[in-house]
Amino acid sequence: MMNSSSLNVSAMATVTEGPVNLFANRSYIEILLVTAPQVVTIDRVVTPIWYIIGFIGNPISAKIWLSRTVCKSNSSALYFGILSIVETLYLILHVIYELHMAWGYNTYHKRVSCELFNFFFITPQYMVPMLVLAFTTERYIAVCHPFVSEKYCTVTRAKIVIGCMSVTSIALGLVQVYIWAFDDAIGCVFRPSANGFHTIWTWVTEMLLFLVIPVACLVINVLVIREIKRIQFQSAAHGQGSNPASTTTLLCVSFYFILTLLPATIFYAIQTSVPQGNPYLSLEKWASDPTWKSYFLYLTMRKAVEEICLSNYASYFIIYYITGTYFQKACKEMCMRFVGNRMMRSPNRAKHTDYSMSTNNGNAGKYAETVILTNLEP
């Protein structure tokens, strides 16, 4: 998902140049409520759904994938766990962004916080495509070049790759501190002295991270699928079975990333070719002006696509659960432990002796409680 700040604030701010500055009297949200209320409705209705799914699913995913028993020998689990953490951080920042853009609260349009917020907001967006490319490439090595997988697909190497990606994402994100600036009249806008630079920088980084990487993942996935089919054909010919469950999970995550990100990239790329109407018209006439109507139709479609793209940061938990047998088992055991702990802490819970079926030197209750807790351990 691209930096959404570059869509709404800057694209709309370009219409404010001239004698009449609508943003001097009306906020961005007030203008949209009059001209394109459907954009605000999509934001206010759909986005909280992704928040609910993401804030529940991502921490669970991180806990399972980063557990010591899983990630100590599974580099893919390490990538998944870090991905869940990065996505959670992004959703937290997106709440701040959404409160401003969809609800009209001034959460970051202030001096210093303007630059810092855009840095923090874009950095995890850079990190996610890199992580997806990393575990997609790793799966390609494991499937298509199994004899070198022990050398390249290790937890130690995954930690090094994740560290390098983190440094790269932070370095790329720091450029946002220079690109963005606070304007007393408009708020958080592109820095005037960086006009030419931010256009080139945005195109290069957005196309590289949100077009080239997804296409690369697509090509790699096709190669992996072809190799899996070849292996399955040979296994069937020799009467052997195969267990592609882990590969299925990785492919599903990678394909979901591609299918949801590429449309957003396309809409971002065509934004400069979508003309805006006459900025000197009164706000009430914008909704009826043909050019402005076309622009707001584009804005509505783009918002819908962005909401689909936002699901990238919330829905992987569902993919893990559907495709991963171990993940399903771990989730169920986690739920059982949670319910068991709640029952033990409840003041109205049954007495220990109610769980006992026999006595043991007067310690039946204590023994029964120990058995219950032991049975819930993974």
Short mmCIF file of C-alpha atoms in Angstrom, two decimals:
data_model
loop_
_atom_site.label_atom_id
_atom_site.label_comp_id
_atom_site.label_asym_id
_atom_site.label_seq_id
_atom_site.Cartn_x
_atom_site.Cartn_y
_atom_site.Cartn_z
CA MET A 1 0.00 0.00 0.00
CA MET A 2 1.45 3.32 -1.01
CA ASN A 3 1.74 6.28 1.29
CA SER A 4 -1.90 7.33 1.36
CA SER A 5 -0.93 10.82 2.43
CA SER A 6 0.27 11.47 -1.11
CA LEU A 7 -3.21 10.85 -2.47
CA ASN A 8 -5.68 12.90 -0.55
CA VAL A 9 -3.85 15.83 0.97
CA SER A 10 -1.45 16.65 -1.83
CA ALA A 11 -3.71 15.83 -4.76
CA MET A 12 -6.50 17.91 -3.31
CA ALA A 13 -4.16 20.64 -2.12
CA THR A 14 -3.18 21.43 -5.69
CA VAL A 15 -6.62 22.90 -6.29
CA THR A 16 -6.12 25.47 -3.57
CA GLU A 17 -3.64 27.57 -5.56
CA GLY A 18 -5.25 30.85 -6.64
CA PRO A 19 -7.25 33.70 -5.19
CA VAL A 20 -9.78 31.46 -3.46
CA ASN A 21 -8.30 28.99 -1.01
CA LEU A 22 -11.04 26.58 0.03
CA PHE A 23 -8.75 24.90 2.53
CA ALA A 24 -8.39 28.20 4.38
CA ASN A 25 -12.05 27.96 5.40
CA ARG A 26 -12.84 24.25 5.09
CA SER A 27 -10.94 21.16 6.07
CA TYR A 28 -10.27 18.28 3.70
CA ILE A 29 -12.96 16.16 5.34
CA GLU A 30 -15.52 18.95 5.09
CA ILE A 31 -14.88 19.29 1.37
CA LEU A 32 -15.27 15.56 0.77
CA LEU A 33 -18.47 15.38 2.81
CA VAL A 34 -20.00 17.84 0.34
CA THR A 35 -18.40 16.69 -2.91
CA ALA A 36 -17.79 12.93 -2.45
CA PRO A 37 -19.34 11.64 0.80
CA GLN A 38 -19.00 8.06 -0.40
CA VAL A 39 -15.23 8.30 0.00
CA VAL A 40 -15.65 9.21 3.66
CA THR A 41 -18.25 6.46 4.15
CA ILE A 42 -15.90 3.80 2.76
CA ASP A 43 -13.19 5.02 5.12
CA ARG A 44 -15.39 5.08 8.18
CA VAL A 45 -17.13 1.76 7.59
CA VAL A 46 -14.58 -0.59 6.01
CA THR A 47 -11.34 0.48 7.71
CA PRO A 48 -12.49 -0.36 11.29
CA ILE A 49 -13.24 -3.91 10.10
CA TRP A 50 -9.61 -4.36 9.07
CA TYR A 51 -8.52 -2.87 12.38
CA ILE A 52 -10.52 -5.46 14.31
CA ILE A 53 -9.19 -8.36 12.25
CA GLY A 54 -5.63 -7.08 12.28
CA PHE A 55 -5.35 -6.14 15.95
CA ILE A 56 -6.63 -9.59 16.91
CA GLY A 57 -4.99 -11.75 14.25
CA ASN A 58 -1.54 -10.18 13.92
CA PRO A 59 -0.49 -10.53 17.59
CA ILE A 60 -1.72 -14.14 17.59
CA SER A 61 0.26 -14.82 14.42
CA ALA A 62 3.39 -13.21 15.85
CA LYS A 63 3.12 -15.22 19.08
CA ILE A 64 2.76 -18.51 17.21
CA TRP A 65 5.40 -17.96 14.54
CA LEU A 66 7.97 -16.46 16.91
CA SER A 67 7.55 -19.08 19.62
CA ARG A 68 10.83 -20.74 20.47
CA THR A 69 9.69 -24.18 19.34
CA VAL A 70 8.71 -22.91 15.88
CA CYS A 71 11.21 -20.28 14.74
CA LYS A 72 14.36 -21.89 16.17
CA SER A 73 14.57 -24.15 13.11
CA ASN A 74 12.11 -22.54 10.66
CA SER A 75 13.30 -19.44 8.85
CA SER A 76 9.93 -18.94 7.11
CA ALA A 77 8.23 -18.73 10.51
CA LEU A 78 10.66 -15.97 11.45
CA TYR A 79 9.69 -13.98 8.35
CA PHE A 80 5.99 -14.50 9.10
CA GLY A 81 6.43 -13.43 12.72
CA ILE A 82 8.30 -10.23 11.86
CA LEU A 83 5.75 -9.53 9.13
CA SER A 84 2.95 -9.73 11.72
CA ILE A 85 4.77 -7.29 14.01
CA VAL A 86 5.42 -4.80 11.19
CA GLU A 87 1.79 -5.00 10.10
CA THR A 88 0.61 -4.35 13.64
CA LEU A 89 2.83 -1.28 13.91
CA TYR A 90 1.48 -0.01 10.62
CA LEU A 91 -2.14 -0.46 11.70
CA ILE A 92 -1.43 1.52 14.89
CA LEU A 93 -0.04 4.36 12.77
CA HIS A 94 -2.93 4.01 10.35
CA VAL A 95 -5.37 4.68 13.19
CA ILE A 96 -3.66 8.05 13.73
CA TYR A 97 -3.82 8.72 10.01
CA GLU A 98 -7.47 7.65 9.79
CA LEU A 99 -8.57 9.82 12.69
CA HIS A 100 -7.29 12.81 10.73
CA MET A 101 -8.34 11.87 7.20
CA ALA A 102 -11.71 10.21 7.85
CA TRP A 103 -12.88 11.78 11.10
CA GLY A 104 -11.39 15.28 10.99
CA TYR A 105 -9.22 15.12 14.12
CA ASN A 106 -5.88 16.89 13.85
CA THR A 107 -3.59 14.09 14.97
CA TYR A 108 -0.33 14.85 13.17
CA HIS A 109 -0.69 18.08 11.17
CA LYS A 110 1.65 19.96 13.45
CA ARG A 111 5.23 21.10 13.36
CA VAL A 112 7.77 18.30 13.72
CA SER A 113 5.06 15.63 14.05
CA CYS A 114 4.19 16.14 10.38
CA GLU A 115 7.65 15.06 9.21
CA LEU A 116 8.09 12.38 11.86
CA PHE A 117 4.70 10.81 11.30
CA ASN A 118 5.23 10.45 7.55
CA PHE A 119 8.60 8.81 8.27
CA PHE A 120 7.08 6.31 10.69
CA PHE A 121 4.05 5.77 8.45
CA ILE A 122 5.97 4.93 5.27
CA THR A 123 8.73 2.80 6.82
CA PRO A 124 6.61 -0.32 7.54
CA GLN A 125 5.07 0.04 4.07
CA TYR A 126 8.57 -0.32 2.64
CA MET A 127 9.33 -3.25 4.93
CA VAL A 128 6.34 -5.45 4.05
CA PRO A 129 7.14 -5.95 0.32
CA MET A 130 10.75 -6.75 1.20
CA LEU A 131 9.68 -9.42 3.68
CA VAL A 132 7.27 -10.98 1.18
CA LEU A 133 10.01 -11.04 -1.47
CA ALA A 134 12.42 -12.60 1.05
CA PHE A 135 10.29 -15.58 2.03
CA THR A 136 9.07 -16.01 -1.56
CA THR A 137 12.67 -16.24 -2.72
CA GLU A 138 13.51 -18.58 0.12
CA ARG A 139 10.65 -20.89 -0.85
CA TYR A 140 11.91 -20.86 -4.43
CA ILE A 141 15.35 -21.99 -3.24
CA ALA A 142 13.86 -24.69 -0.99
CA VAL A 143 11.65 -26.11 -3.75
CA CYS A 144 13.66 -25.55 -6.93
CA HIS A 145 17.18 -25.88 -5.50
CA PRO A 146 16.83 -28.17 -2.47
CA PHE A 147 20.52 -29.12 -2.37
CA VAL A 148 21.56 -25.57 -1.44
CA SER A 149 18.57 -24.83 0.81
CA GLU A 150 20.44 -25.90 3.94
CA LYS A 151 23.02 -23.22 3.20
CA TYR A 152 20.71 -20.34 2.31
CA CYS A 153 17.41 -21.11 4.09
CA THR A 154 18.60 -20.88 7.69
CA VAL A 155 17.34 -18.96 10.68
CA THR A 156 20.68 -17.17 11.05
CA ARG A 157 20.61 -15.99 7.45
CA ALA A 158 16.95 -14.94 7.84
CA LYS A 159 17.90 -12.78 10.83
CA ILE A 160 20.64 -11.11 8.78
CA VAL A 161 18.27 -10.50 5.87
CA ILE A 162 15.59 -9.05 8.17
CA GLY A 163 18.18 -6.78 9.79
CA CYS A 164 19.36 -5.49 6.41
CA MET A 165 15.77 -4.92 5.31
CA SER A 166 15.01 -3.00 8.48
CA VAL A 167 17.98 -0.70 7.96
CA THR A 168 17.05 -0.18 4.30
CA SER A 169 13.42 0.61 5.14
CA ILE A 170 14.43 3.12 7.80
CA ALA A 171 16.94 4.78 5.45
CA LEU A 172 14.32 5.09 2.70
CA GLY A 173 11.74 6.33 5.18
CA LEU A 174 13.99 9.08 6.50
CA VAL A 175 13.70 10.84 3.16
CA GLN A 176 10.10 11.64 4.10
CA VAL A 177 11.41 14.00 6.77
CA TYR A 178 12.83 16.14 3.97
CA ILE A 179 9.87 15.73 1.58
CA TRP A 180 7.14 16.75 4.04
CA ALA A 181 6.73 20.04 5.87
CA PHE A 182 4.09 21.82 7.93
CA ASP A 183 2.24 24.79 6.44
CA ASP A 184 0.29 27.06 8.79
CA ALA A 185 -2.55 27.49 6.26
CA ILE A 186 -2.88 23.99 4.78
CA GLY A 187 -1.15 21.68 7.25
CA CYS A 188 1.11 18.79 6.27
CA VAL A 189 2.18 19.26 2.62
CA PHE A 190 5.11 18.59 0.33
CA ARG A 191 8.03 20.89 1.08
CA PRO A 192 8.21 23.58 -1.64
CA SER A 193 11.98 23.19 -2.01
CA ALA A 194 11.53 19.46 -2.66
CA ASN A 195 8.92 19.69 -5.42
CA GLY A 196 11.02 18.18 -8.20
CA PHE A 197 12.81 15.76 -5.92
CA HIS A 198 9.72 14.29 -4.27
CA THR A 199 8.14 13.53 -7.66
CA ILE A 200 11.16 11.57 -8.86
CA TRP A 201 11.74 9.93 -5.47
CA THR A 202 8.11 8.88 -5.11
CA TRP A 203 7.95 7.38 -8.58
CA VAL A 204 11.21 5.46 -8.17
CA THR A 205 10.45 4.04 -4.72
CA GLU A 206 6.76 3.35 -5.34
CA MET A 207 7.40 1.59 -8.65
CA LEU A 208 10.34 -0.38 -7.26
CA LEU A 209 8.70 -1.53 -4.05
CA PHE A 210 5.08 -1.74 -5.11
CA LEU A 211 5.38 -2.79 -8.75
CA VAL A 212 8.75 -4.43 -9.42
CA ILE A 213 8.74 -6.50 -6.22
CA PRO A 214 5.17 -7.82 -6.66
CA VAL A 215 5.93 -8.73 -10.29
CA ALA A 216 9.13 -10.46 -9.17
CA CYS A 217 7.15 -12.39 -6.55
CA LEU A 218 4.66 -13.39 -9.24
CA VAL A 219 7.39 -14.75 -11.49
CA ILE A 220 9.02 -16.63 -8.62
CA ASN A 221 5.67 -18.12 -7.58
CA VAL A 222 5.06 -19.37 -11.11
CA LEU A 223 8.45 -21.09 -11.09
CA VAL A 224 7.71 -22.65 -7.69
CA ILE A 225 4.31 -23.94 -8.82
CA ARG A 226 5.82 -25.47 -11.96
CA GLU A 227 8.47 -27.24 -9.92
CA ILE A 228 5.89 -28.50 -7.41
CA LYS A 229 3.81 -29.98 -10.23
CA ARG A 230 6.88 -31.68 -11.64
CA ILE A 231 7.78 -33.13 -8.23
CA GLN A 232 4.23 -34.30 -7.62
CA PHE A 233 4.12 -35.97 -11.02
CA GLN A 234 7.34 -37.83 -10.32
CA SER A 235 6.17 -38.77 -6.81
CA ALA A 236 2.91 -40.15 -8.18
CA ALA A 237 4.80 -42.15 -10.79
CA HIS A 238 6.86 -43.79 -8.02
CA GLY A 239 3.89 -44.26 -5.71
CA GLN A 240 5.07 -41.60 -3.26
CA GLY A 241 3.10 -38.81 -1.66
CA SER A 242 4.03 -35.23 -0.97
CA ASN A 243 3.28 -32.71 1.75
CA PRO A 244 3.19 -29.19 0.25
CA ALA A 245 1.27 -27.62 3.16
CA SER A 246 3.96 -25.11 4.14
CA THR A 247 4.54 -24.16 0.53
CA THR A 248 0.80 -23.64 0.08
CA THR A 249 0.74 -21.14 2.95
CA LEU A 250 3.70 -19.22 1.54
CA LEU A 251 2.24 -19.15 -1.96
CA CYS A 252 -1.16 -17.98 -0.70
CA VAL A 253 0.37 -15.12 1.28
CA SER A 254 2.57 -14.11 -1.64
CA PHE A 255 -0.27 -14.24 -4.19
CA TYR A 256 -2.62 -12.32 -1.89
CA PHE A 257 0.03 -9.66 -1.50
CA ILE A 258 0.40 -9.40 -5.29
CA LEU A 259 -3.30 -9.37 -6.15
CA THR A 260 -4.16 -6.68 -3.62
CA LEU A 261 -1.12 -4.46 -4.14
CA LEU A 262 -0.86 -4.26 -7.91
CA PRO A 263 -4.31 -2.61 -8.42
CA ALA A 264 -3.39 0.08 -5.88
CA THR A 265 -0.13 0.66 -7.71
CA ILE A 266 -1.98 1.08 -11.00
CA PHE A 267 -4.40 3.60 -9.49
CA TYR A 268 -1.48 5.49 -8.02
CA ALA A 269 0.31 5.56 -11.39
CA ILE A 270 -2.64 7.04 -13.29
CA GLN A 271 -3.47 9.77 -10.78
CA THR A 272 -1.62 12.46 -12.75
CA SER A 273 -3.66 11.64 -15.87
CA VAL A 274 -6.99 12.21 -14.10
CA PRO A 275 -7.87 15.90 -14.60
CA GLN A 276 -9.32 18.06 -11.86
CA GLY A 277 -12.08 20.59 -12.44
CA ASN A 278 -12.08 24.36 -12.19
CA PRO A 279 -10.86 25.19 -8.67
CA TYR A 280 -12.57 28.58 -8.73
CA LEU A 281 -16.06 27.08 -8.82
CA SER A 282 -18.02 27.24 -5.61
CA LEU A 283 -17.83 24.04 -3.57
CA GLU A 284 -21.53 23.34 -4.12
CA LYS A 285 -20.96 23.20 -7.89
CA TRP A 286 -18.08 20.72 -7.70
CA ALA A 287 -20.40 17.73 -7.38
CA SER A 288 -22.27 18.68 -10.58
CA ASP A 289 -19.24 19.71 -12.63
CA PRO A 290 -18.42 16.91 -15.18
CA THR A 291 -14.66 17.12 -14.70
CA TRP A 292 -14.91 17.15 -10.94
CA LYS A 293 -17.40 14.26 -11.10
CA SER A 294 -14.87 12.20 -13.05
CA TYR A 295 -12.16 13.07 -10.58
CA PHE A 296 -14.27 12.08 -7.58
CA LEU A 297 -15.28 8.83 -9.32
CA TYR A 298 -11.59 8.06 -9.64
CA LEU A 299 -11.08 9.04 -6.01
CA THR A 300 -13.90 6.72 -4.93
CA MET A 301 -12.54 3.78 -6.92
CA ARG A 302 -9.08 4.43 -5.58
CA LYS A 303 -10.35 4.53 -2.01
CA ALA A 304 -12.10 1.18 -2.52
CA VAL A 305 -8.89 -0.33 -3.92
CA GLU A 306 -6.89 1.11 -1.02
CA GLU A 307 -9.25 -0.54 1.44
CA ILE A 308 -8.64 -3.86 -0.29
CA CYS A 309 -4.93 -3.14 -0.13
CA LEU A 310 -5.22 -2.35 3.58
CA SER A 311 -6.39 -5.93 4.10
CA ASN A 312 -2.75 -6.92 3.44
CA TYR A 313 -1.97 -5.67 6.92
CA ALA A 314 -4.79 -7.57 8.59
CA SER A 315 -5.81 -10.73 6.75
CA TYR A 316 -2.76 -12.99 6.72
CA PHE A 317 -3.93 -14.55 9.97
CA ILE A 318 -6.92 -15.94 8.06
CA ILE A 319 -4.64 -17.41 5.38
CA TYR A 320 -2.39 -18.98 7.99
CA TYR A 321 -5.38 -20.56 9.72
CA ILE A 322 -6.98 -21.91 6.53
CA THR A 323 -3.82 -23.35 4.98
CA GLY A 324 -1.68 -24.31 7.99
CA THR A 325 -2.52 -27.39 10.05
CA TYR A 326 0.03 -26.54 12.72
CA PHE A 327 -1.21 -22.95 12.90
CA GLN A 328 -4.78 -24.18 13.39
CA LYS A 329 -3.69 -26.47 16.21
CA ALA A 330 -1.64 -23.72 17.87
CA CYS A 331 -4.58 -21.28 17.69
CA LYS A 332 -6.94 -23.79 19.27
CA GLU A 333 -4.48 -24.55 22.06
CA MET A 334 -3.98 -20.83 22.67
CA CYS A 335 -7.75 -20.34 22.94
CA MET A 336 -8.01 -23.27 25.33
CA ARG A 337 -5.28 -21.82 27.53
CA PHE A 338 -6.99 -18.43 27.50
CA VAL A 339 -10.35 -19.92 28.46
CA GLY A 340 -8.70 -22.12 31.08
CA ASN A 341 -6.88 -19.17 32.65
CA ARG A 342 -10.06 -17.12 32.71
CA MET A 343 -11.88 -19.95 34.45
CA MET A 344 -9.13 -20.30 37.04
CA ARG A 345 -9.15 -16.55 37.74
CA SER A 346 -12.93 -16.26 37.90
CA PRO A 347 -14.23 -15.76 41.46
CA ASN A 348 -17.19 -18.00 40.62
CA ARG A 349 -15.13 -20.88 39.24
CA ALA A 350 -15.73 -24.38 40.54
CA LYS A 351 -13.72 -25.59 43.50
CA HIS A 352 -10.71 -27.82 42.95
CA THR A 353 -12.52 -30.79 44.40
CA ASP A 354 -15.24 -30.41 41.76
CA TYR A 355 -12.66 -31.44 39.13
CA SER A 356 -11.47 -34.44 41.18
CA MET A 357 -12.59 -37.96 40.50
CA SER A 358 -10.67 -39.55 43.38
CA THR A 359 -8.75 -38.55 46.49
CA ASN A 360 -5.02 -38.65 46.96
CA ASN A 361 -4.07 -38.16 50.61
CA GLY A 362 -6.25 -35.07 50.85
CA ASN A 363 -4.57 -33.38 47.86
CA ALA A 364 -7.09 -34.30 45.18
CA GLY A 365 -8.00 -30.69 44.34
CA LYS A 366 -4.42 -29.61 43.85
CA TYR A 367 -3.65 -32.64 41.73
CA ALA A 368 -6.71 -32.10 39.54
CA GLU A 369 -5.77 -28.48 38.84
CA THR A 370 -2.27 -29.55 37.83
CA VAL A 371 -3.67 -32.08 35.38
CA ILE A 372 -5.93 -29.47 33.75
CA LEU A 373 -3.06 -27.02 33.23
CA THR A 374 -0.77 -29.75 31.92
CA ASN A 375 -3.28 -30.91 29.37
CA LEU A 376 -3.48 -27.41 27.97
CA GLU A 377 0.21 -27.10 27.32
CA PRO A 378 1.31 -27.43 23.67
#
